[in-house]
Coordinates of C-alpha atoms in Angstrom, one line a residue:
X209 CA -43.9 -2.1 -9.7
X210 CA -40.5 -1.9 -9.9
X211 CA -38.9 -2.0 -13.1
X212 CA -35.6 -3.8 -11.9
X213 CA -37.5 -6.6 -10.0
X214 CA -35.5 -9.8 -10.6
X215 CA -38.3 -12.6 -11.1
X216 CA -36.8 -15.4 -8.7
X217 CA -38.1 -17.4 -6.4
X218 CA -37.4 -18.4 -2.7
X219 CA -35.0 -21.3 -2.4
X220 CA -34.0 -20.7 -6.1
X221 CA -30.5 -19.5 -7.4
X222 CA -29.7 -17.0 -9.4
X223 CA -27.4 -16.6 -11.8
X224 CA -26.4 -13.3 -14.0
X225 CA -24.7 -12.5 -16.8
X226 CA -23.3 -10.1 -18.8
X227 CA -25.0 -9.0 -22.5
X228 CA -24.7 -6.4 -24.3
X229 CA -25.8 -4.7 -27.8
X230 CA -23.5 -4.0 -30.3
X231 CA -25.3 -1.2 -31.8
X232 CA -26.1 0.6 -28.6
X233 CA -23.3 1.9 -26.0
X234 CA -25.5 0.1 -23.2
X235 CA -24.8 -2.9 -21.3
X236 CA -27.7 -5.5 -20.0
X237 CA -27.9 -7.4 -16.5
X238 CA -29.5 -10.7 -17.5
X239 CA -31.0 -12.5 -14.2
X240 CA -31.8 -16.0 -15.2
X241 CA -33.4 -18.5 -12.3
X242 CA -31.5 -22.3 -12.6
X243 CA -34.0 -23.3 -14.9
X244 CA -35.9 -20.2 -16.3
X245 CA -34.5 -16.7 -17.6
X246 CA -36.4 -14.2 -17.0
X247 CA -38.4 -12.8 -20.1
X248 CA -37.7 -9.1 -19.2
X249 CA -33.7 -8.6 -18.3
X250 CA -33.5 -5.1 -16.4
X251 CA -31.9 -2.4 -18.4
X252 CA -28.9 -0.5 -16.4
X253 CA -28.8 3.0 -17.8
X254 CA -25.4 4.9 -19.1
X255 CA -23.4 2.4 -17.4
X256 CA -21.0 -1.0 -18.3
X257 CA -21.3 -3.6 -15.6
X258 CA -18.5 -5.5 -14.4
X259 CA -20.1 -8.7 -12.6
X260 CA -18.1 -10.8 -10.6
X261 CA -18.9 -14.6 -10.6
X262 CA -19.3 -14.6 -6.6
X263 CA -22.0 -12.0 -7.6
X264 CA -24.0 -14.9 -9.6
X265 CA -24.4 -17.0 -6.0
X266 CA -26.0 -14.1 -3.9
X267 CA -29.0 -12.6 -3.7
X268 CA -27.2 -9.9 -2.1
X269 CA -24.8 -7.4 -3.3
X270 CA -23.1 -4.1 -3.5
X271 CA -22.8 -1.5 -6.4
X272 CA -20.2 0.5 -7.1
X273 CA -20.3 3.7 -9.2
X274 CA -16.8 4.3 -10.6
X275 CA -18.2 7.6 -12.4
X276 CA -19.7 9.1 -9.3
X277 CA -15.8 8.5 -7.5
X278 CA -14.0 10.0 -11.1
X279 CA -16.3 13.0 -10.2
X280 CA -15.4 13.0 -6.5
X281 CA -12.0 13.0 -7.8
X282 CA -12.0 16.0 -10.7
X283 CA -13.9 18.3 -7.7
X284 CA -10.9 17.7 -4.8
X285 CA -8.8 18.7 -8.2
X286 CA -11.0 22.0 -9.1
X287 CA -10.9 22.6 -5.1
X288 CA -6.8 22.3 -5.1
X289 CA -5.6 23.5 -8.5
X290 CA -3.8 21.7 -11.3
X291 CA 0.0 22.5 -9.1
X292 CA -0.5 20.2 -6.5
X293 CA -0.5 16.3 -6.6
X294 CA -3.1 14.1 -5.1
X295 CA -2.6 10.8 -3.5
X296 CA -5.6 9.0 -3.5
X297 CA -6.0 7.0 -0.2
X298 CA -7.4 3.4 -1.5
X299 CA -6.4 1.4 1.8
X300 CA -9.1 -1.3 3.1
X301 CA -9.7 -2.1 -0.6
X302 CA -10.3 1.0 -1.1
X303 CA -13.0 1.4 2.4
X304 CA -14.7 -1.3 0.9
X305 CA -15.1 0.2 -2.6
X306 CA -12.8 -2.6 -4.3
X307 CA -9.1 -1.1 -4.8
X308 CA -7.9 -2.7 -8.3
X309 CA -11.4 -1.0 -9.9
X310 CA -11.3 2.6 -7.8
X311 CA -8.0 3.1 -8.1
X312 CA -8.1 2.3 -11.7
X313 CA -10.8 5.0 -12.5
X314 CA -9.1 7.2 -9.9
X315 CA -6.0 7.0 -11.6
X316 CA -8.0 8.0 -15.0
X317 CA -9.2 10.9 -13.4
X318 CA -5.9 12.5 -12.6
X319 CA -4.9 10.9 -9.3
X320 CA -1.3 11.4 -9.3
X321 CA -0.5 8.3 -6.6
X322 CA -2.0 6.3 -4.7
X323 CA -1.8 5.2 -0.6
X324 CA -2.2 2.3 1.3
X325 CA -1.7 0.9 5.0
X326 CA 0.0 -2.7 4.2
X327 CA 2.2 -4.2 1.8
X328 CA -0.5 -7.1 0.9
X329 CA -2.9 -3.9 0.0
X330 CA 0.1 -3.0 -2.2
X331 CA 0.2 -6.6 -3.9
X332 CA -3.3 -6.5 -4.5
X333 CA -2.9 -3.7 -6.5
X334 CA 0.5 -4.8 -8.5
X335 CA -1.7 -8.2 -9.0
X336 CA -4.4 -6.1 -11.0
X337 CA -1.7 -4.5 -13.2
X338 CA -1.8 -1.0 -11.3
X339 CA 1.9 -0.1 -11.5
X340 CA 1.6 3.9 -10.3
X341 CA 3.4 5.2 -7.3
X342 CA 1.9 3.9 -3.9
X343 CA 2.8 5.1 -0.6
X344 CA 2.7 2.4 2.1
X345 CA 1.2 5.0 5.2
X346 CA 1.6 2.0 8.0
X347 CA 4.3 0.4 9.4
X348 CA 6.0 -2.5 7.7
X349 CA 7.9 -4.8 9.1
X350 CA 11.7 -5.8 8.8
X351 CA 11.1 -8.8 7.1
X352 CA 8.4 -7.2 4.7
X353 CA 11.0 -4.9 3.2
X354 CA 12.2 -7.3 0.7
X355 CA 8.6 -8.1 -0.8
X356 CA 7.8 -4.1 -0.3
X357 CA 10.8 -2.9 -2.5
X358 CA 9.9 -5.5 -5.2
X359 CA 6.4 -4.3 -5.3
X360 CA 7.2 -0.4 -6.2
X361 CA 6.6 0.7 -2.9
X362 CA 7.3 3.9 -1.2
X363 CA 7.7 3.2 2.4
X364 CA 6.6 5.3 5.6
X365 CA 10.0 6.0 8.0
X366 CA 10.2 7.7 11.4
X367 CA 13.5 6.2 13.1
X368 CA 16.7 5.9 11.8
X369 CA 16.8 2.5 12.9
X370 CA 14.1 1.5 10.7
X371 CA 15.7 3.2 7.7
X372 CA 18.9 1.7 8.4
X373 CA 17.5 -2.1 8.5
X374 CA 16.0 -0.5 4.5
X375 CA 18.6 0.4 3.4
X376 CA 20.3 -2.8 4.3
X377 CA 17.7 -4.8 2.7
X378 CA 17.6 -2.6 -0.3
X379 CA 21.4 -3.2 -1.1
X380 CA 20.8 -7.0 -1.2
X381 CA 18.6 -6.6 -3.6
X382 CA 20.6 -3.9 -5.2
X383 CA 17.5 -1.6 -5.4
X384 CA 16.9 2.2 -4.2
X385 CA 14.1 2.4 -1.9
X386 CA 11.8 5.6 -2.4
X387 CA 10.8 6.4 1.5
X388 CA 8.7 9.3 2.6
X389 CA 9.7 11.0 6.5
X390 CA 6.2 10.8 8.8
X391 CA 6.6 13.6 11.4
X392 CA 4.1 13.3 14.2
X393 CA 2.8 16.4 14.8
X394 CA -0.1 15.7 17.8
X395 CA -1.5 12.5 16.6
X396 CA 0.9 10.7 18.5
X397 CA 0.1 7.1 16.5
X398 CA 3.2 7.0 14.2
X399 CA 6.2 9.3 13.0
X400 CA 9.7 11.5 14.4
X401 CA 8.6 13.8 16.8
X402 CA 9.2 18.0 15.0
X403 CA 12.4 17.6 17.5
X404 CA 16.4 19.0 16.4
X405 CA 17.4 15.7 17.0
X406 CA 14.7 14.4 14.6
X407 CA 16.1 16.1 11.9
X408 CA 19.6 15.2 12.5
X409 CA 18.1 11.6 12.2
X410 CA 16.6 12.8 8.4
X411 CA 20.0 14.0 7.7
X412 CA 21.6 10.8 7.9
X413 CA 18.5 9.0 6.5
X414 CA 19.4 11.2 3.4
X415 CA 23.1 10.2 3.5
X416 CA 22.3 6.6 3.4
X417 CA 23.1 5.1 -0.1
X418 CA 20.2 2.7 -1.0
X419 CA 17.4 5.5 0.3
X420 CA 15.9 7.8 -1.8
X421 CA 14.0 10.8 0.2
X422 CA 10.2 10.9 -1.7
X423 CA 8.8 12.9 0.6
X424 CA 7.2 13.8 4.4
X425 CA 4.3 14.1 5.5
X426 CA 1.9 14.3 9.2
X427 CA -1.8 13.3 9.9
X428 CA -4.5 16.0 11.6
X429 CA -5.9 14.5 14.5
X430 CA -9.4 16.9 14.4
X431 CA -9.5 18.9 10.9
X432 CA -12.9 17.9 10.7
X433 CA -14.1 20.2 12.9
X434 CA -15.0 23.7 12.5
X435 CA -12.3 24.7 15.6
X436 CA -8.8 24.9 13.6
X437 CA -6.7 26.0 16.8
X438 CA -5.0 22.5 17.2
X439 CA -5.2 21.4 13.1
X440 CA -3.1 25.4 13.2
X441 CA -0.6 24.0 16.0
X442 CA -0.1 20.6 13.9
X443 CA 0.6 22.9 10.2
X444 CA 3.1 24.6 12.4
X445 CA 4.8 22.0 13.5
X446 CA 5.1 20.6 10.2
X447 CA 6.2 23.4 8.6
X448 CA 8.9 24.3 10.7
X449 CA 10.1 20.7 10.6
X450 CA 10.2 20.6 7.4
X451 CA 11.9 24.3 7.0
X452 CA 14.6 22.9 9.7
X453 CA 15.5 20.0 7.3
X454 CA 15.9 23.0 4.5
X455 CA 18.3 24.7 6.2
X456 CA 20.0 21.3 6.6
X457 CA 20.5 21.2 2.8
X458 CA 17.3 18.4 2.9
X459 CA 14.7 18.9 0.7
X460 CA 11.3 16.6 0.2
X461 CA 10.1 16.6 -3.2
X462 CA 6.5 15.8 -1.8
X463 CA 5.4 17.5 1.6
X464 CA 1.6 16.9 2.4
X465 CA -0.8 16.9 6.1
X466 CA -3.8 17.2 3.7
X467 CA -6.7 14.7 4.6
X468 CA -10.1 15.0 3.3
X469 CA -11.5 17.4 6.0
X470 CA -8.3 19.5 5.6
X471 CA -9.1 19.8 1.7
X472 CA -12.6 20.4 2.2
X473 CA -12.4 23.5 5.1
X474 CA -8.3 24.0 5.8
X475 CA -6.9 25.7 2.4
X476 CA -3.9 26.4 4.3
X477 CA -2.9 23.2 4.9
X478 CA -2.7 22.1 1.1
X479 CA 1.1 22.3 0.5
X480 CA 2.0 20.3 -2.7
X481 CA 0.3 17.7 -1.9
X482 CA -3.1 16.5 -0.3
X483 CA -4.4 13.3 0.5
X484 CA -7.9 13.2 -0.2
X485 CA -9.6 9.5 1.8
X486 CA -13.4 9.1 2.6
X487 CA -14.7 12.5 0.5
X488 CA -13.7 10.5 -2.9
X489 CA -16.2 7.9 -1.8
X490 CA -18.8 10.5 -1.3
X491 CA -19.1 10.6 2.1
X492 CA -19.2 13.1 4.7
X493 CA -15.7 13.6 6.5
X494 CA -17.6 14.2 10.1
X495 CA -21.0 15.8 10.8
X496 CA -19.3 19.7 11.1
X497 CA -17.0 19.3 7.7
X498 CA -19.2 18.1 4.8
X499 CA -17.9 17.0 1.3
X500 CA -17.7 19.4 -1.5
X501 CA -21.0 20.8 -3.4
X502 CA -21.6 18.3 -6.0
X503 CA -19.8 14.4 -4.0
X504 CA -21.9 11.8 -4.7
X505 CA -21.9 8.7 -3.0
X506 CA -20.3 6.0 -4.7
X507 CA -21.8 2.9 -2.8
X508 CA -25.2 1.2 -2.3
X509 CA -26.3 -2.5 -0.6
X510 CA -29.0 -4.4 -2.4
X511 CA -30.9 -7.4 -1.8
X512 CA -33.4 -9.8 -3.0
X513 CA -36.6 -10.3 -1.2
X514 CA -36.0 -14.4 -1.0
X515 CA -39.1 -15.1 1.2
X516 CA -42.7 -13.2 2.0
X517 CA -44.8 -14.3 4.3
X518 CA -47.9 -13.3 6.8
X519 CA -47.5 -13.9 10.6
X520 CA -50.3 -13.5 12.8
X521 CA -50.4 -11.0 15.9
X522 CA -49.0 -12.2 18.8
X523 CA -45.8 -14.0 16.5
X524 CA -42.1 -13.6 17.3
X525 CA -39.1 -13.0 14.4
X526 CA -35.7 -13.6 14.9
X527 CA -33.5 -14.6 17.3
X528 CA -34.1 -13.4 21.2
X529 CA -38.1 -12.6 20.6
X530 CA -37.3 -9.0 20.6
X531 CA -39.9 -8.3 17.9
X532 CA -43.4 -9.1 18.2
X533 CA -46.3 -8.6 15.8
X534 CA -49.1 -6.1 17.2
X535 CA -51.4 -7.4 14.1
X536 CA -51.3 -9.9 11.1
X537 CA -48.1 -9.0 9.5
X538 CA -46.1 -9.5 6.2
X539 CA -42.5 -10.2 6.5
X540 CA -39.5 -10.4 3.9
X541 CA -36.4 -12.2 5.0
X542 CA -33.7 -10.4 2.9
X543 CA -30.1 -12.6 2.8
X544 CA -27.9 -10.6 4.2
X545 CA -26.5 -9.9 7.8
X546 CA -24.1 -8.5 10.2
X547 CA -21.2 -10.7 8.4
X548 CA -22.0 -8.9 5.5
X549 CA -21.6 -5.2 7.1
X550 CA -25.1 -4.7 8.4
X551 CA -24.5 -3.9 12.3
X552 CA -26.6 -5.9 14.5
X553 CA -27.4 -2.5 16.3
X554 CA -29.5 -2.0 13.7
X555 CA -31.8 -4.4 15.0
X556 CA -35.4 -3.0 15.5
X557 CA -33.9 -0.2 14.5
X558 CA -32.9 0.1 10.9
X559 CA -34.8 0.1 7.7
X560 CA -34.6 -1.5 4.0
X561 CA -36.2 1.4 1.0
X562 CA -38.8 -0.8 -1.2
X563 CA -40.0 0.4 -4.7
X564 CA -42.7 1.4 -2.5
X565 CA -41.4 3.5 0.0
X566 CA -39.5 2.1 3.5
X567 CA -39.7 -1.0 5.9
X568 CA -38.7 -1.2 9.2
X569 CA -36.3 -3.9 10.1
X570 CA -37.5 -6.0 12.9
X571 CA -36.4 -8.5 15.1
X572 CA -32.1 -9.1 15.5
X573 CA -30.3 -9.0 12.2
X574 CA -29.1 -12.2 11.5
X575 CA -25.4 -13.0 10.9
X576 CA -26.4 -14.1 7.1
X577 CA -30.1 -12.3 7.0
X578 CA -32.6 -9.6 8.1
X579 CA -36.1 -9.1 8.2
X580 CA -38.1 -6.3 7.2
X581 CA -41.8 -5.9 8.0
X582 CA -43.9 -5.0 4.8
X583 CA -46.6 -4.6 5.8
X584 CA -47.8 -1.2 4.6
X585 CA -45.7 -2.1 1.1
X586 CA -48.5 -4.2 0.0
X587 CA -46.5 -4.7 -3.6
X588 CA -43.8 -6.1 -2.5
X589 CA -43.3 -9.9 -4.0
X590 CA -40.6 -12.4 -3.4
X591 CA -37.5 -11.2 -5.6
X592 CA -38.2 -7.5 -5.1
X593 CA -34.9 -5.5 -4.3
X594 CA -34.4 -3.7 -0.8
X595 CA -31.5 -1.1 -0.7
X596 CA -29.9 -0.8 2.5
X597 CA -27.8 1.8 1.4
X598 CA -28.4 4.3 -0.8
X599 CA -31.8 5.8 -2.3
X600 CA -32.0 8.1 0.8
X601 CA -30.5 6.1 3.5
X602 CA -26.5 7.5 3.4
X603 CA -23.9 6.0 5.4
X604 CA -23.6 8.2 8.4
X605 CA -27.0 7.7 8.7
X606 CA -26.6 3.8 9.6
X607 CA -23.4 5.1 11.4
X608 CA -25.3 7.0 13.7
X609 CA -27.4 4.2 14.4
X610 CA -24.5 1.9 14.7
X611 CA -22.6 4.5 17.5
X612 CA -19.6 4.1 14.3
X613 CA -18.5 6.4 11.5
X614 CA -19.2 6.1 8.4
X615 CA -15.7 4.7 7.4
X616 CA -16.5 1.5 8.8
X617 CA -19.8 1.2 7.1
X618 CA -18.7 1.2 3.9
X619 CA -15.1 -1.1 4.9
X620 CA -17.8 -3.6 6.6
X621 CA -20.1 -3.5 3.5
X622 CA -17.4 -4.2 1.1
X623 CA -15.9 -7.2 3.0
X624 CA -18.1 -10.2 1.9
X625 CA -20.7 -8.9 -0.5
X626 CA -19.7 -9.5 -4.1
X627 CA -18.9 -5.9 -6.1
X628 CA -21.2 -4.8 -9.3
X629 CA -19.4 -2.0 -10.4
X630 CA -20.8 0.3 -13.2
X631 CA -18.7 2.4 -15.4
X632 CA -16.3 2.0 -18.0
X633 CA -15.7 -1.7 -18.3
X634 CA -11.7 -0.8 -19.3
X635 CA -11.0 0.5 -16.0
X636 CA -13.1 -2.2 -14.2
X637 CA -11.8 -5.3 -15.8
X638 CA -9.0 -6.7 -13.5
X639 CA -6.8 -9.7 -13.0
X640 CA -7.2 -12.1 -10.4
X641 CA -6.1 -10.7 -6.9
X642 CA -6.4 -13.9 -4.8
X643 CA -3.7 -15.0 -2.9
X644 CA -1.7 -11.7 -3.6
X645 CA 0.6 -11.1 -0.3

């Protein structure tokens, strides 16, 4: 049996807290039902836990392995060298990984800055007490430039109308605003086009007196395949951009096209700077470009078993009646659902990993709860945990079943499920983020 079975009941709360030994450099999960605590807490090897009180009213939950991501993060610096910086992409709280807590360990792995796409992702991060450099890689509007440049940032421009409404702002507040140049080089989503006239537009961004230029950067459209021809075209555009501006007397500290497929297979692409995304959260850039040797994943989904029960043959689960039971079967209803980040094209189609091996999930996933039928797991008992992801089941697997990418799994999954993290408790600890805009 499983030795991390939590001993609840269905229809009984759970709540968890944190213990811990004093002589031991271990920390304990302690699952207690409302009225009795369970006589054998589960022991969480070589890691601190960081539990979050919305964790205490779910039977569902992810984990987060902040060790696994400082790894991820030390191996894109072995695979770069020590010369060039690293911006650690942490936008959609992180893909769903929790922002204040990755970017902490991130940071304390020798991330040099960070990136995000909005300035509320930005305030999130200033509201946990994260105060390293953070590049704002969306638009922002006019009227968000006051709260941007009072948060730190460094801001994304590619007209000189847009810089010129900055600078304006940043002269009422009497600040210098730290902007980075986004050239669009075939991705055709934001940035100047590699055009002469571009660059007299950076010329006068430079001139302006409440800018300071940080940097400039572009975005591959297909690095992650093997075929390099149009990720070639893109570096060349970039670079001779960027030399143009050089002969204009305009240099950019920071100059970086970089994602994580381009770190993983495109060497030449690394200029001073890459921006490594989905590879520090372990998983796969696409199916052609893989991580490095030695990426683990850094997220799994758990849940409780919160009720078994038989059915006889002949019996329908779920909404629709798109399951039906060819023989006397037993079925766990596990409390989580699409609104948690488990797609609903996983219906009939998907499948939960028991102590005892896997379930299939039958019948539609719920927007709040799944089914799983157990019946060749003849162990399983109400409070037994099902991993959804993880122990064998990897995101672009799910992702493949979905018709998604895996970057979307993990955002979705990280939405509405409360975060256990495991690592060191210093870099986990945060302040409150609520309300942070």
């Amino acid at each position: 049996m499983r030795e991390n079975r939590l001993q609840a009941n269905a229809g009984i709360g759970i709540r968890m807290k944190q213990t811990s030994k004093s002589d031991q450099n271990e920390t304990y999960l302690t699952c207690q039902s409302q009225d009795t605590a369970d006589q054998n807490p589960p022991k969480r090897a070589a890691a601190a836990l960081a539990l979050s009180d919305a964790a205490a009213t779910r039977a569902a939950w992810v984990e987060i392995d902040l060790l696994a991501a400082q790894q991820n993060l030390r191996l894109v610096r072995r695979q770069v060298g020590a010369e060039r910086k690293i911006i650690a992409v942490v936008k959609a709280d992180a893909y769903g990984h929790g922002a204040p807590a990755i970017s902490r360990a991130l940071l304390a792995a020798g991330a040099d800055m960070l990136a995000v796409a909005t300035v509320g992702e930005l305030a999130a991060l200033r509201a946990a007490g994260i105060d390293a450099p953070v590049l704002i890689l969306g638009f922002v509007p006019t009227q968000g430039y006051g709260a941007a440049l009072r948060y730190g940032a460094i801001l994304t421009i590619y007209s000189l109308a847009q810089a010129m409404a900055l600078d304006a702002v940043a002269e009422q507040l009497g600040l210098q605003a730290a902007v980075q140049i986004k050239v669009d080089t075939g991705m055709h989503r934001l940035g100047f086009p590699p055009s002469a006239e571009a660059v007299r537009d950076v010329v006068k961004i430079a001139a302006l007196p409440h800018l300071r230029l940080a940097g400039a950067f572009s975005h591959f459209a297909v690095s992650d395949i093997l075929d390099k021809r149009y990720s070639v075209m893109q570096l060349g555009l970039f670079q001779r951009f960027i030399d143009r501006c050089a002969e204009k007397g305009i240099d950019f500290p920071l100059r970086h096209i970089a994602n994580s497929a381009a770190i993983c297979s495109f060497p030449d692409s690394w200029c001073n700077a890459v921006r490594p995304g989905i590879i520090l959260y372990g998983c796969d850039p696409s199916p052609e470009v893989r991580c490095l040797p030695g990426m683990q994943a850094v997220m799994t989904v758990h849940a409780q078993v919160v009720r078994l029960h038989t059915i006889p043959a002949g019996a329908y689960v779920s909404y629709g009646c798109t399951w039906q039971a060819g023989q006397p079967s037993r079925i766990a209803t596990l409390p989580l659902g699409y609104a948690d980040g488990l797609p609903r094209l996983l219906s009939n189609n998907g499948c939960a990993v028991f102590a005892g091996g896997r379930a299939p999930l039958v019948g539609r996933i719920c927007m709040d709860q799944c089914m799983a039928d157990v019946s060749a797991l003849p162990e399983i008992r109400e409070g037994d945990i099902a991993t959804l992801l993880g122990d064998g089941i990897r995101a672009d697997d799910i992702a493949d079943q979905a018709q998604t990418v895996n970057y979307e799994i993990t955002c979705r999954f990280g939405a509405r499920l409360p975060k256990l993290y495991h690592g060191d408790a210093t870099i986990m600890m945060a302040k409150p983020t609520e309300n942070a805009t």
